[in-house]
Short mmCIF file of C-alpha atoms in Angstrom, two decimals:
data_model
loop_
_atom_site.label_atom_id
_atom_site.label_comp_id
_atom_site.label_asym_id
_atom_site.label_seq_id
_atom_site.Cartn_x
_atom_site.Cartn_y
_atom_site.Cartn_z
CA MET A 5 -78.71 -49.56 -3.19
CA GLU A 6 -76.46 -52.01 -1.43
CA GLY A 7 -74.93 -50.48 1.96
CA ALA A 8 -71.78 -48.40 1.68
CA THR A 9 -69.46 -51.57 2.84
CA THR A 10 -71.48 -54.35 0.97
CA MET A 11 -71.53 -55.08 -2.61
CA SER A 12 -72.51 -58.24 -4.68
CA LYS A 13 -69.86 -60.92 -5.23
CA GLN A 14 -69.49 -60.26 -8.67
CA LEU A 15 -68.65 -56.37 -8.04
CA SER A 16 -66.49 -57.29 -5.32
CA LYS A 17 -64.68 -59.35 -7.42
CA LEU A 18 -64.29 -57.06 -10.14
CA LEU A 19 -62.97 -54.34 -7.76
CA TYR A 20 -60.65 -56.44 -6.33
CA TYR A 21 -58.87 -57.66 -9.24
CA PHE A 22 -58.84 -54.21 -11.12
CA SER A 23 -57.34 -52.72 -7.83
CA THR A 24 -54.61 -55.37 -7.30
CA PHE A 25 -53.44 -56.12 -10.54
CA ASP A 26 -53.53 -52.61 -12.44
CA GLY A 27 -55.16 -49.83 -10.52
CA GLY A 28 -54.35 -48.71 -7.07
CA LEU A 29 -56.10 -47.49 -4.05
CA TYR A 30 -54.87 -44.59 -2.60
CA LEU A 31 -55.55 -42.22 0.27
CA VAL A 32 -55.23 -38.68 -0.68
CA ALA A 33 -54.92 -35.46 0.94
CA ASN A 34 -56.70 -35.83 4.30
CA SER A 35 -59.60 -38.17 3.09
CA THR A 36 -60.40 -41.04 5.47
CA ASN A 37 -61.78 -43.06 2.84
CA ALA A 38 -59.74 -44.59 -0.58
CA SER A 39 -60.14 -43.93 -4.17
CA PHE A 40 -59.30 -45.98 -7.06
CA ILE A 41 -56.69 -44.70 -9.64
CA LEU A 42 -55.61 -46.29 -12.96
CA ASN A 43 -53.35 -44.71 -15.67
CA MET A 44 -53.74 -46.78 -19.19
CA LYS A 45 -53.02 -46.04 -22.82
CA LYS A 46 -56.00 -44.45 -24.88
CA GLN A 47 -55.76 -47.51 -27.03
CA ASN A 48 -57.22 -49.46 -24.15
CA SER A 49 -60.43 -47.34 -23.73
CA ASP A 50 -62.46 -50.47 -23.34
CA TYR A 51 -60.58 -51.71 -20.50
CA VAL A 52 -60.88 -48.17 -18.73
CA GLU A 53 -64.68 -47.92 -19.64
CA LYS A 54 -65.12 -51.57 -18.30
CA VAL A 55 -63.58 -50.29 -14.86
CA GLN A 56 -65.79 -47.14 -15.05
CA ASP A 57 -69.12 -49.29 -15.60
CA THR A 58 -67.77 -51.20 -12.47
CA LEU A 59 -67.62 -48.32 -10.26
CA VAL A 60 -70.64 -46.85 -11.52
CA GLU A 61 -72.56 -50.11 -10.87
CA ALA A 62 -70.88 -50.26 -7.47
CA GLY A 63 -72.40 -46.75 -6.63
CA ILE A 64 -69.09 -44.94 -7.03
CA GLY A 65 -68.75 -42.12 -8.98
CA CYS A 66 -65.40 -41.51 -11.16
CA SER A 67 -63.93 -39.55 -13.51
CA ILE A 68 -61.48 -39.93 -16.86
CA THR A 69 -59.20 -37.38 -18.08
CA ASP A 70 -56.19 -37.12 -20.25
CA ARG A 71 -53.04 -37.98 -18.47
CA LYS A 72 -50.38 -35.09 -18.53
CA MET A 73 -47.07 -36.85 -19.77
CA GLN A 74 -43.77 -36.16 -18.50
CA ASP A 75 -42.03 -33.58 -21.09
CA ASP A 76 -38.71 -35.48 -21.03
CA GLY A 77 -38.34 -35.71 -25.09
CA VAL A 78 -39.41 -39.42 -25.08
CA THR A 79 -42.54 -40.25 -27.41
CA ARG A 80 -45.26 -42.13 -25.59
CA GLN A 81 -48.71 -43.28 -26.41
CA PRO A 82 -51.52 -40.91 -25.35
CA GLN A 83 -52.93 -41.98 -21.64
CA VAL A 84 -56.02 -41.26 -19.62
CA THR A 85 -56.43 -41.40 -15.90
CA LEU A 86 -59.42 -42.86 -14.27
CA ARG A 87 -59.97 -41.57 -10.64
CA SER A 88 -62.73 -42.32 -8.57
CA LYS A 89 -64.52 -40.71 -5.70
CA ASN A 90 -63.56 -41.74 -2.22
CA HIS A 91 -65.64 -44.68 -0.99
CA PRO A 92 -65.83 -46.96 2.25
CA LYS A 93 -65.87 -50.07 0.12
CA LEU A 94 -62.77 -48.87 -1.62
CA THR A 95 -60.95 -48.53 2.04
CA ALA A 96 -62.19 -51.96 3.00
CA ILE A 97 -60.41 -53.45 0.18
CA ARG A 98 -57.52 -51.20 0.59
CA ASN A 99 -56.92 -52.68 3.96
CA ARG A 100 -56.74 -56.17 2.98
CA ILE A 101 -54.35 -55.65 -0.31
CA TYR A 102 -51.84 -53.24 1.30
CA ILE A 103 -49.88 -54.58 4.18
CA ASP A 104 -47.27 -52.17 5.29
CA GLY A 105 -47.81 -50.03 2.09
CA LYS A 106 -46.92 -52.83 -0.18
CA LYS A 107 -49.32 -54.81 -2.19
CA VAL A 108 -50.14 -58.21 -1.67
CA ILE A 109 -52.41 -61.29 -2.69
CA ASP A 110 -55.04 -60.99 -0.55
CA PRO A 111 -56.43 -64.82 0.37
CA HIS A 112 -60.12 -63.59 0.47
CA MET A 113 -59.72 -62.13 -3.09
CA LEU A 114 -58.38 -65.83 -4.24
CA THR A 115 -62.21 -67.13 -3.32
CA LEU A 116 -63.35 -64.78 -5.77
CA LEU A 117 -61.24 -66.33 -8.55
CA ASP A 118 -63.02 -67.34 -11.76
CA ALA A 119 -62.14 -67.18 -15.60
CA GLU A 120 -63.01 -63.63 -15.72
CA ALA A 121 -60.68 -62.59 -12.88
CA LEU A 122 -57.65 -64.59 -14.60
CA ALA A 123 -58.79 -62.88 -17.81
CA ILE A 124 -58.45 -59.34 -15.87
CA ILE A 125 -54.47 -60.20 -14.44
CA PHE A 126 -53.79 -61.54 -17.96
CA MET A 127 -54.64 -58.10 -19.66
CA ALA A 128 -53.14 -56.36 -16.66
CA ASP A 129 -50.10 -58.18 -16.39
CA GLY A 130 -49.73 -61.21 -18.89
CA SER A 131 -47.85 -61.55 -21.93
CA ARG A 132 -47.69 -64.35 -24.86
CA VAL A 133 -44.45 -64.76 -26.88
CA ILE A 134 -43.70 -67.43 -29.55
CA ASP A 135 -40.41 -68.56 -30.43
CA LYS A 136 -40.35 -68.00 -34.22
CA ARG A 137 -37.39 -70.35 -34.43
CA SER A 138 -39.25 -73.43 -33.87
CA PRO A 139 -42.22 -73.79 -36.26
CA ASP A 140 -43.67 -76.04 -33.63
CA ALA A 141 -43.40 -73.93 -30.79
CA LYS A 142 -46.22 -73.22 -28.57
CA PRO A 143 -47.07 -69.94 -27.01
CA ASN A 144 -45.28 -69.12 -24.00
CA ILE A 145 -47.64 -67.47 -21.51
CA THR A 146 -46.41 -65.49 -18.36
CA LEU A 147 -48.15 -63.62 -15.71
CA ASN A 148 -45.84 -60.44 -14.96
CA THR A 149 -46.59 -60.80 -11.05
CA LYS A 150 -42.91 -59.53 -10.15
CA GLY A 151 -44.54 -57.06 -7.84
CA PHE A 152 -45.50 -59.72 -5.37
CA SER A 153 -43.51 -61.92 -3.28
CA TYR A 154 -42.90 -65.77 -3.79
CA GLY A 155 -45.34 -66.68 -1.28
CA ASP A 156 -48.02 -64.48 -3.05
CA ASN A 157 -47.15 -66.14 -6.44
CA LEU A 158 -47.46 -69.38 -4.82
CA LEU A 159 -51.20 -68.72 -3.42
CA LEU A 160 -52.04 -67.32 -6.67
CA LYS A 161 -50.93 -70.45 -8.53
CA LYS A 162 -52.59 -72.79 -6.31
CA ALA A 163 -55.84 -70.86 -6.43
CA ILE A 164 -55.73 -71.09 -10.15
CA LYS A 165 -54.94 -74.63 -10.06
CA GLU A 166 -57.67 -75.46 -7.69
CA THR A 167 -60.42 -73.06 -9.36
CA LEU A 168 -59.51 -73.48 -12.86
CA ASP A 169 -57.14 -76.85 -13.47
CA ILE A 170 -54.54 -74.71 -15.01
CA GLU A 171 -51.24 -75.05 -13.96
CA PHE A 172 -48.60 -72.35 -13.64
CA ASN A 173 -45.12 -72.42 -12.37
CA VAL A 174 -43.77 -69.86 -9.97
CA ASN A 175 -40.18 -68.81 -11.88
CA ARG A 176 -37.56 -66.47 -10.72
CA GLN A 177 -35.75 -63.61 -12.26
CA ASN A 178 -32.85 -62.24 -10.45
CA ASN A 179 -34.87 -61.15 -6.88
CA TYR A 180 -38.29 -61.39 -8.40
CA TRP A 181 -40.91 -64.14 -9.13
CA TYR A 182 -43.44 -64.45 -11.98
CA LEU A 183 -46.01 -67.22 -13.05
CA ARG A 184 -45.30 -68.79 -16.24
CA LEU A 185 -48.09 -71.26 -17.38
CA ARG A 186 -46.97 -74.90 -18.35
CA ALA A 187 -47.08 -75.41 -22.17
CA LYS A 188 -49.97 -78.35 -22.24
CA ASP A 189 -52.48 -75.88 -20.82
CA VAL A 190 -52.16 -73.11 -23.28
CA GLU A 191 -54.99 -74.34 -25.38
CA LYS A 192 -57.31 -74.41 -22.40
CA PHE A 193 -56.08 -71.38 -20.70
CA GLU A 194 -56.96 -69.32 -23.91
CA SER A 195 -60.15 -71.08 -24.31
CA ILE A 196 -61.22 -70.39 -20.71
CA VAL A 197 -60.16 -66.51 -20.35
CA GLY A 198 -61.20 -65.87 -24.39
CA GLU A 199 -64.46 -64.45 -23.84
CA PHE A 200 -63.56 -62.15 -20.99
CA ILE A 201 -60.63 -60.71 -23.11
CA LEU A 202 -61.56 -57.19 -24.20
CA PRO A 203 -60.91 -56.20 -27.91
CA SER A 204 -58.07 -54.15 -27.50
CA PHE A 205 -56.06 -56.66 -25.48
CA SER A 206 -57.11 -59.53 -28.03
CA TYR A 207 -53.40 -59.37 -29.49
CA LYS A 208 -52.32 -60.92 -26.00
CA LEU A 209 -54.13 -64.12 -27.34
CA GLY A 210 -52.53 -63.86 -30.90
CA ARG A 211 -55.96 -62.55 -32.35
#
C-alpha cells in the first residue's frame, strides 16, 4: 500500500477532479484530516460508484446513504450522499483547492488534466444545448464554472487548449464567469471525452 500522502498519478487526478468539480472536502467536528462528501441524484449512481471505487483503490473507506431531503413541499428526485473517512491525502488536496475557504483551480491539478479529467468536469458542470430554431445549428457546449474567478477560468481554458487542443472562451454572465466551447471544436470535444462519459450522463452528448 502506498504511503498516507502519496498515490499514483491516476488516483490523484481522479480525487482532485472529483473534489474540485462536484464533491467537496470538509473538516468536520474536531478532525485534523478532511473527508470527501458528494451529494448526487440516484439516477447517477454509476458516477457515485466510480467515486467510491476511486476512494477504495486509494485506501480511503467510504459509505453511501440515502440523502434526507428537505420537507418543503417541493418534489425532488431521490439523492444519495457519499461520505469518505478522514484521510491525510484528502487534507493535502483540500489545502490546495481551498484558499481562504473558497474553491480555486489548483495549478498542480492542471498538470494532471487529460481527456478523462475533462469528462469529469463535463459530467459535473457541463451542458449541451442545440438551438432547435436553426436546423444547421451545432451544439452549444458550456462548462458551468461560475463558482470560480475569471483568473481560474482562464487557467482552466489555457490548460485544456495546451493539453487537448480544444478551445474554450471565457464568457461572463452578470458577475460570474464560465467556459463556452468554440463551435468548430464540438465534434473533437465529443470524440475526446466520449469514452469517459458514464451511461447516466450520456444525455449530455445527445445520446
